[in-house]
mmCIF file with all atom_site columns, C-alpha atoms in Angstrom:
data_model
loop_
_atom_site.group_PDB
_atom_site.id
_atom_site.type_symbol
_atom_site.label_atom_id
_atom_site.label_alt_id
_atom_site.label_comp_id
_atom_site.label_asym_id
_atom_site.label_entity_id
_atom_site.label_seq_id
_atom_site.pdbx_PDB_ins_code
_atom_site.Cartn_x
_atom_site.Cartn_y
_atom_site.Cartn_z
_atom_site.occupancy
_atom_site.B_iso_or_equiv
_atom_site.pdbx_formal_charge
_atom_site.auth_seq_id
_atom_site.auth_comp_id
_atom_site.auth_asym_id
_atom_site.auth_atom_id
_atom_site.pdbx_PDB_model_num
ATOM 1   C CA . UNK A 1 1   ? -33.412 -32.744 156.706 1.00 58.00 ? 51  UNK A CA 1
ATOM 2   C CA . UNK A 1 2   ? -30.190 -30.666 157.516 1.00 76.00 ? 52  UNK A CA 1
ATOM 3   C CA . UNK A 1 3   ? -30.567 -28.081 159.804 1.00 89.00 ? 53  UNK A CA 1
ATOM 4   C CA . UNK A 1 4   ? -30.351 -24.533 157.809 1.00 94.00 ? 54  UNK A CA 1
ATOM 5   C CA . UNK A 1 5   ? -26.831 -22.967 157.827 1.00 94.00 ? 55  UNK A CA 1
ATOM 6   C CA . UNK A 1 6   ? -25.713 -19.847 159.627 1.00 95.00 ? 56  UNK A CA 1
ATOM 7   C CA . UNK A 1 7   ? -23.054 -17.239 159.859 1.00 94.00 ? 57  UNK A CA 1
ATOM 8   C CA . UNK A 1 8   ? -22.540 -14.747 162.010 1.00 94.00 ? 58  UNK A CA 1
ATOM 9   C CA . UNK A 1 9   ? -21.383 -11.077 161.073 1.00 93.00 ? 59  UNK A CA 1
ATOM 10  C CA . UNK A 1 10  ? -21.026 -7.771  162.398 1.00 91.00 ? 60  UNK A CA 1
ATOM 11  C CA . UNK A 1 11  ? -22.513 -4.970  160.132 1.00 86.00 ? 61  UNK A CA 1
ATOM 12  C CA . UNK A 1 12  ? -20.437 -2.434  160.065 1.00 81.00 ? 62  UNK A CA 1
ATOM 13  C CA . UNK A 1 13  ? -22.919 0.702   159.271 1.00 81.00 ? 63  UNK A CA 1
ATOM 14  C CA . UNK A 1 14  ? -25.198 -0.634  162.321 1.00 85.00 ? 64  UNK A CA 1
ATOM 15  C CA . UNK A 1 15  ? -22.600 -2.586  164.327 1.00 88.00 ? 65  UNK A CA 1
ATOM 16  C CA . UNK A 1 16  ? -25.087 -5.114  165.364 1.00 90.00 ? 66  UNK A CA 1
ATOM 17  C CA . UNK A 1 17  ? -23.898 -8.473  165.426 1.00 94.00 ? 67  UNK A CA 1
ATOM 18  C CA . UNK A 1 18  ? -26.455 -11.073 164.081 1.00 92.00 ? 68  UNK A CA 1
ATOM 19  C CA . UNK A 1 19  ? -26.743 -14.822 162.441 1.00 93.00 ? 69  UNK A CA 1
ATOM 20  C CA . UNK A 1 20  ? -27.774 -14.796 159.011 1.00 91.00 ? 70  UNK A CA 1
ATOM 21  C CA . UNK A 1 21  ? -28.988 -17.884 157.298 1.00 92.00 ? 71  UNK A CA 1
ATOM 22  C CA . UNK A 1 22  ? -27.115 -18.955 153.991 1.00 92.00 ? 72  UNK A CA 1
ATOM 23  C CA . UNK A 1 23  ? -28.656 -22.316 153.063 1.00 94.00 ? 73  UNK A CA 1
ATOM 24  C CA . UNK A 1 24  ? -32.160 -23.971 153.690 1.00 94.00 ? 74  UNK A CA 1
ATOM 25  C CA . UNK A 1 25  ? -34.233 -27.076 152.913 1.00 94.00 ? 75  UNK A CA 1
ATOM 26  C CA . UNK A 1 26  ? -37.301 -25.880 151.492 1.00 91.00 ? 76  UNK A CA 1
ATOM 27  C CA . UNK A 1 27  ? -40.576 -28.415 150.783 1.00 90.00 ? 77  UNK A CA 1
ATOM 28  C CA . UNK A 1 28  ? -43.844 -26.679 149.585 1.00 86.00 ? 78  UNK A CA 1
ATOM 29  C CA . UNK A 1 29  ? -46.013 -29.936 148.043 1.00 88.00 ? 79  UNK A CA 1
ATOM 30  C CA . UNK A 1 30  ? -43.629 -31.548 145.903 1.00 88.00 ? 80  UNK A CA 1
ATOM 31  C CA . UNK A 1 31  ? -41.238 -29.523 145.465 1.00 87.00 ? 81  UNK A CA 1
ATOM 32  C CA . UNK A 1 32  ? -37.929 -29.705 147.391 1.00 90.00 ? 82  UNK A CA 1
ATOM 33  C CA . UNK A 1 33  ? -34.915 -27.502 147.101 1.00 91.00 ? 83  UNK A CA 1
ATOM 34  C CA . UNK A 1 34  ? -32.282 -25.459 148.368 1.00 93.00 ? 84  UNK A CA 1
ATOM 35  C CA . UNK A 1 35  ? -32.034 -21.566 148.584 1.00 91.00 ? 85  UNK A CA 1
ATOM 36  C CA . UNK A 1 36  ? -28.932 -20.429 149.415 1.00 92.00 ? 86  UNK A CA 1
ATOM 37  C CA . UNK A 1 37  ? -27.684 -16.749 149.727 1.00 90.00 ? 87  UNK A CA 1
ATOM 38  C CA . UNK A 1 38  ? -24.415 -16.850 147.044 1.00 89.00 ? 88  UNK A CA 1
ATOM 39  C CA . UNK A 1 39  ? -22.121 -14.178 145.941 1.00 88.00 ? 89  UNK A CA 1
ATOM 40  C CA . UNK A 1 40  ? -20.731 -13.275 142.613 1.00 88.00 ? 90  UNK A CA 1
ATOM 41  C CA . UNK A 1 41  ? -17.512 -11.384 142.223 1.00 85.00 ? 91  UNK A CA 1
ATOM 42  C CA . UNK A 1 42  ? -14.909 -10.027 140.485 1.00 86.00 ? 92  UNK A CA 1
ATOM 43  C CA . UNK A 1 43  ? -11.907 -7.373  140.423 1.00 86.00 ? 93  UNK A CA 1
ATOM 44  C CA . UNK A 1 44  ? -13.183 -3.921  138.809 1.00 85.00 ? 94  UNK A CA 1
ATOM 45  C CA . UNK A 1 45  ? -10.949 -0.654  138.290 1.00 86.00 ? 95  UNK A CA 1
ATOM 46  C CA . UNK A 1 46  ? -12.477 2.812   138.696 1.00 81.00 ? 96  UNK A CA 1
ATOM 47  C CA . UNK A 1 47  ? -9.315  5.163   137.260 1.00 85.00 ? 97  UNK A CA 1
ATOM 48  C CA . UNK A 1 48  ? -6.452  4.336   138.944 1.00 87.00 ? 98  UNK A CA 1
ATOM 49  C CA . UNK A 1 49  ? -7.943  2.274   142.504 1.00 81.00 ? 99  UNK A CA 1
ATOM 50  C CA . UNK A 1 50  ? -8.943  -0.790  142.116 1.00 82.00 ? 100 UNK A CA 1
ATOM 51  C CA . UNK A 1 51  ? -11.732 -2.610  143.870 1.00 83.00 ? 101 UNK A CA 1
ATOM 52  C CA . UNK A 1 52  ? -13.885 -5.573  143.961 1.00 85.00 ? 102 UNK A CA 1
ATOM 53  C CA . UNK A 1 53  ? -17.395 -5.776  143.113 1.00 84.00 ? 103 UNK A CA 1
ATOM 54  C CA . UNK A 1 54  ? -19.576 -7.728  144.821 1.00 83.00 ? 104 UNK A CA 1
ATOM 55  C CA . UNK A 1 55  ? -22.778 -9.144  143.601 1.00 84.00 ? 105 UNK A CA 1
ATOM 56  C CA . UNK A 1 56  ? -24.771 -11.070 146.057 1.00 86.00 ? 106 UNK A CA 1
ATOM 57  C CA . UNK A 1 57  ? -26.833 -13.964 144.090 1.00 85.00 ? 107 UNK A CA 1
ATOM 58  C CA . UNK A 1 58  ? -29.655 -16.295 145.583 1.00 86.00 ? 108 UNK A CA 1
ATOM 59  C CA . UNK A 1 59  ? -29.228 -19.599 144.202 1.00 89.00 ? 109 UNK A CA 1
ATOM 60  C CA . UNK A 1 60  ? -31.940 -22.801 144.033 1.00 91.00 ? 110 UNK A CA 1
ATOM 61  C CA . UNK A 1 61  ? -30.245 -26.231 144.633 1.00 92.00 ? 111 UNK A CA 1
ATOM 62  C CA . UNK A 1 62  ? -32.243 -29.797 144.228 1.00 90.00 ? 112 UNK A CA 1
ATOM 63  C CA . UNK A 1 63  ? -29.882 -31.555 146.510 1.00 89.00 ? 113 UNK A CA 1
ATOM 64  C CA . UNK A 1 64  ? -27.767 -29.280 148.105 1.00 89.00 ? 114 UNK A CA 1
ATOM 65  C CA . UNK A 1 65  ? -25.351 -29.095 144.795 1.00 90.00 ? 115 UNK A CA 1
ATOM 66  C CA . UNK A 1 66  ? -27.183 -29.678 141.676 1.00 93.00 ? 116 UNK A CA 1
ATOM 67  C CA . UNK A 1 67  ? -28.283 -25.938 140.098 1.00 92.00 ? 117 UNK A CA 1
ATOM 68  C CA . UNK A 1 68  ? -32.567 -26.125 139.986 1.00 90.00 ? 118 UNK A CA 1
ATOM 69  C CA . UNK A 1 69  ? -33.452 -24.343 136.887 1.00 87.00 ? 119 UNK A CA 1
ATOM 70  C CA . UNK A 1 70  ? -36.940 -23.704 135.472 1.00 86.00 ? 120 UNK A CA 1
ATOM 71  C CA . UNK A 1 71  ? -39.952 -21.238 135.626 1.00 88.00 ? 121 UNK A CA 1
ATOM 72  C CA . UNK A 1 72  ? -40.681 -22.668 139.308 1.00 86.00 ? 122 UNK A CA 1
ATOM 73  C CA . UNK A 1 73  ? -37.128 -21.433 140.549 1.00 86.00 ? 123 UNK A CA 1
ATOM 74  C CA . UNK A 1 74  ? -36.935 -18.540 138.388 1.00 85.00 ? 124 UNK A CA 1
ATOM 75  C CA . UNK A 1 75  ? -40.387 -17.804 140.111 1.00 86.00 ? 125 UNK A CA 1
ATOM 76  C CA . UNK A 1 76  ? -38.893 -18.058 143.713 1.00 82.00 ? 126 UNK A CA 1
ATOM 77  C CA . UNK A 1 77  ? -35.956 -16.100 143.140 1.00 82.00 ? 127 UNK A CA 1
ATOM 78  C CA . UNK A 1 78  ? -38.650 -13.363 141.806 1.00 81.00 ? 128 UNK A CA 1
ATOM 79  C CA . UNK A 1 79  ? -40.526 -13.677 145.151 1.00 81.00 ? 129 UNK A CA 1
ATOM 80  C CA . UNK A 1 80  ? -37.765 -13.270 146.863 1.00 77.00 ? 130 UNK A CA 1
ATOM 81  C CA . UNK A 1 81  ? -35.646 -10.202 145.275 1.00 74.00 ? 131 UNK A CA 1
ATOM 82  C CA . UNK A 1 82  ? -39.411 -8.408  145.597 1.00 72.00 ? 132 UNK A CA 1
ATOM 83  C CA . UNK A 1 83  ? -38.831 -8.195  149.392 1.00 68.00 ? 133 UNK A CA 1
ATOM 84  C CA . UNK A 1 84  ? -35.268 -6.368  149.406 1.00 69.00 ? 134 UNK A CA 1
ATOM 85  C CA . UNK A 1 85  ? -35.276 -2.843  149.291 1.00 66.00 ? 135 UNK A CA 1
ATOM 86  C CA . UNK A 1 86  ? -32.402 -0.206  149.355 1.00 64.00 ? 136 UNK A CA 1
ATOM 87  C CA . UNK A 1 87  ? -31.222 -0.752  153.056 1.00 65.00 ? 137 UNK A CA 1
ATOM 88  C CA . UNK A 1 88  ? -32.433 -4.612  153.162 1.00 69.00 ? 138 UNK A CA 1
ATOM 89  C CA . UNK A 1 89  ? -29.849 -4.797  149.802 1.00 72.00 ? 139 UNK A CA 1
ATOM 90  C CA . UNK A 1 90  ? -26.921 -3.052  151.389 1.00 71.00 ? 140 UNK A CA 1
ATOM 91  C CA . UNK A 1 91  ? -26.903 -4.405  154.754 1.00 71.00 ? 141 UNK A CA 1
ATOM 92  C CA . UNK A 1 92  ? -28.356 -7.929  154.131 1.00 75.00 ? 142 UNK A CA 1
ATOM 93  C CA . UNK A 1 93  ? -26.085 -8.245  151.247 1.00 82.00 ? 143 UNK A CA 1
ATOM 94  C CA . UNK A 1 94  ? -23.505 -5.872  150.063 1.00 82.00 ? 144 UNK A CA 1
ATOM 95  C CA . UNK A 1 95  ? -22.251 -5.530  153.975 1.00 84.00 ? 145 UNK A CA 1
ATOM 96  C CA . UNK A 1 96  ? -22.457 -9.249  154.961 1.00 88.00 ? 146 UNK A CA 1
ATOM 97  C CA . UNK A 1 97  ? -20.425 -10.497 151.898 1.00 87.00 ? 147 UNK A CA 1
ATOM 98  C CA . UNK A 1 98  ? -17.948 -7.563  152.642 1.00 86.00 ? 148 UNK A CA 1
ATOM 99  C CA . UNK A 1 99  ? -17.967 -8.843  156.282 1.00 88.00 ? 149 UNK A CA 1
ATOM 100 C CA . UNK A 1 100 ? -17.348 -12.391 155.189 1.00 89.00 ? 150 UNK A CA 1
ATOM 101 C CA . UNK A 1 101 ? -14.598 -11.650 152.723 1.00 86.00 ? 151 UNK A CA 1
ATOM 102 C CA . UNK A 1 102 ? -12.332 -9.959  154.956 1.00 87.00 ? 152 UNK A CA 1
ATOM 103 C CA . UNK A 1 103 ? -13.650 -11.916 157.931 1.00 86.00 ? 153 UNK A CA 1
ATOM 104 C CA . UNK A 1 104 ? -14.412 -8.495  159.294 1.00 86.00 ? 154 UNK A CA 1
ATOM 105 C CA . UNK A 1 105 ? -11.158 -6.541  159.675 1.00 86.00 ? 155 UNK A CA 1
ATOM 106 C CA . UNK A 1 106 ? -10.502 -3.441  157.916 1.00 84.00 ? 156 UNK A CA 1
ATOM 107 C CA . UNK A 1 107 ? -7.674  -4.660  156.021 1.00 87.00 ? 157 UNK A CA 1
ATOM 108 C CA . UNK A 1 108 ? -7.649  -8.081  154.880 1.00 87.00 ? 158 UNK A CA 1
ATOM 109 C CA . UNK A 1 109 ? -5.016  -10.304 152.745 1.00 87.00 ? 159 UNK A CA 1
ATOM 110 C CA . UNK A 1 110 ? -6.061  -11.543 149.570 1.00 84.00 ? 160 UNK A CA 1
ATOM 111 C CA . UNK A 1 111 ? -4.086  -14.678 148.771 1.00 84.00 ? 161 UNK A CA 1
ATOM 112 C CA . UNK A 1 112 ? -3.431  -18.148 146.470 1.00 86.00 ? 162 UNK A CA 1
ATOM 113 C CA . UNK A 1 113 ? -2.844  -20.676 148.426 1.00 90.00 ? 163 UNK A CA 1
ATOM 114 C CA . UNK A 1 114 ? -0.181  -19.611 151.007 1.00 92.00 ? 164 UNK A CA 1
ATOM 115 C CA . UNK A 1 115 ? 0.905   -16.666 148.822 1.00 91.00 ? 165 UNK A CA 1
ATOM 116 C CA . UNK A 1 116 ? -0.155  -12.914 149.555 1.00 89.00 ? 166 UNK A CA 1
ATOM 117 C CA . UNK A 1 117 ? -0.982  -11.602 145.900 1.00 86.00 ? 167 UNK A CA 1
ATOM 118 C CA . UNK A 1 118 ? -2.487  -8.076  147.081 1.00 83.00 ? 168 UNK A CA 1
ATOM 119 C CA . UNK A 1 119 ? -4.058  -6.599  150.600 1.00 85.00 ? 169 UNK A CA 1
ATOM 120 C CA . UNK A 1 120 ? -7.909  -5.232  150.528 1.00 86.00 ? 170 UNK A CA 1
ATOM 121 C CA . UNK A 1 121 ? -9.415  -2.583  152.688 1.00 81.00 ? 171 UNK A CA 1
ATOM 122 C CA . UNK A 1 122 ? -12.318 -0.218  153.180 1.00 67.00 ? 172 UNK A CA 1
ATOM 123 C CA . UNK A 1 123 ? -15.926 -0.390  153.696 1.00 64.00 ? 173 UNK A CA 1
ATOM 124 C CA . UNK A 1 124 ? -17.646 -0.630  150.233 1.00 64.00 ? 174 UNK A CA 1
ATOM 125 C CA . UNK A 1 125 ? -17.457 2.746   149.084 1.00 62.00 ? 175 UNK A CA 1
ATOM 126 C CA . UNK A 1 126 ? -20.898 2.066   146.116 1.00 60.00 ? 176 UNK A CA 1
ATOM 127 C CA . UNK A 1 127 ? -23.702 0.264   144.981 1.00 56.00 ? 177 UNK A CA 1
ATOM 128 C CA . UNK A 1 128 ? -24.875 -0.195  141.402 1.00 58.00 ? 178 UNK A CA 1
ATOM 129 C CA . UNK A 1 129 ? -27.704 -2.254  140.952 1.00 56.00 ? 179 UNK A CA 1
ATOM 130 C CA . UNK A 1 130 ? -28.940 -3.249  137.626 1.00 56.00 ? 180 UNK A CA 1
ATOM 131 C CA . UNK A 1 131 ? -32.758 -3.507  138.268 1.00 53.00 ? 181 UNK A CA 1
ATOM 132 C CA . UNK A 1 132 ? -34.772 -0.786  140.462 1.00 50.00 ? 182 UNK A CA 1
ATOM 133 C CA . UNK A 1 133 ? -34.983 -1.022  144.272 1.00 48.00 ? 183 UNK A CA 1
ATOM 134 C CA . UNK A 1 134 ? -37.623 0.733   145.761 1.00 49.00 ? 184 UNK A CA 1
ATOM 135 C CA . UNK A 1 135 ? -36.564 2.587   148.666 1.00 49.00 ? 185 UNK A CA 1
ATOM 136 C CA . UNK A 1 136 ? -40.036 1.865   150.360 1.00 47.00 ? 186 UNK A CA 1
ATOM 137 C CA . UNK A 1 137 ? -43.179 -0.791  149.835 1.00 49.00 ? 187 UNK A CA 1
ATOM 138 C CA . UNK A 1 138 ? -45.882 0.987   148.373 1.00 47.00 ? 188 UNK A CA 1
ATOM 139 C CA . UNK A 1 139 ? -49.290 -1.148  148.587 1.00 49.00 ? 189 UNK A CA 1
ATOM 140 C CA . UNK A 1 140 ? -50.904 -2.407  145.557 1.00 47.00 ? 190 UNK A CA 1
ATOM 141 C CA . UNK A 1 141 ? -53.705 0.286   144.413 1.00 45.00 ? 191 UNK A CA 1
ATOM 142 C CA . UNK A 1 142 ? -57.084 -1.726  144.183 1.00 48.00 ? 192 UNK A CA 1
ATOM 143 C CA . UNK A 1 143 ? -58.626 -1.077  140.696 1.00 46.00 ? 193 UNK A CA 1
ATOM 144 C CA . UNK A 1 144 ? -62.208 0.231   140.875 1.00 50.00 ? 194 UNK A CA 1
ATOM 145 C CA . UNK A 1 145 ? -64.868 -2.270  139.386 1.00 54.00 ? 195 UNK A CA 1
ATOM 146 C CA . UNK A 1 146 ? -65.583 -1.837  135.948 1.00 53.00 ? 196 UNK A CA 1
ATOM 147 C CA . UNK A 1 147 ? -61.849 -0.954  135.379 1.00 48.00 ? 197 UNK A CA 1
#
């Protein structure tokens, strides 16, 4: 099977430079996919500046390409969001697809095909997060028996 793909990035609240794998063969029984670390974004406008959000994704491919859907992906992607936590988000996530965007320089050009449309800069400056991160694992509390 391919060998599991790899950037590397510079973080730029540590300043550690690391690989970080995007895309990997998985095979557990029969099943056989693809997780790969995507990114979901978009232009947002907070009063008069402008920014863009970024909203890191996993995503579960059959071959590489084809989107695998169902309660055994859905299940995997579960397992997977349950390890992040506050810092784990920001610098595993928010911080690498910021470093990848602007290929990490400070200001960066954002263009359409060999056209400039607008220039981007800045760490990100937020984080908004739908769903509740917890800031550190708690164990499980064992029930007593009878409960």
């Amino acid at each position: 099977m391919d060998a599991p793909i790899q950037k590397r990035w510079t973080s730029g609240r540590t300043g550690r430079t690391q690989s970080r794998t995007v895309a990997k063969h998985y095979e557990y029984g029969k099943l056989k996919f693809f997780r790969h670390q995507a990114l979901d974004y978009g232009f947002e406008r907070y009063g008069d500046l402008w920014a863009i959000a970024i909203n890191p994704r996993l995503m579960f491919t059959t071959d590489g390409t084809r989107p695998w859907e169902g309660e055994a992906a859905r299940s995997y992607a579960t397992s997977a969001r349950v390890e992040e936590y506050n810092d784990a988000y920001l610098n595993n996530n928010i911080l690498f697809w910021a470093y990848q965007m602007s290929g990490g320089r400070e200001l960066f050009d954002l263009r359409i095909g060999d056209e400039t449309v607008a220039q981007a800069g800045g760490p990100p400056i937020t984080a908004e997060a739908a769903f509740s991160i917890q800031s550190n694992p708690v164990a499980a509390r064992k029930r007593p028996k009878g409960e």
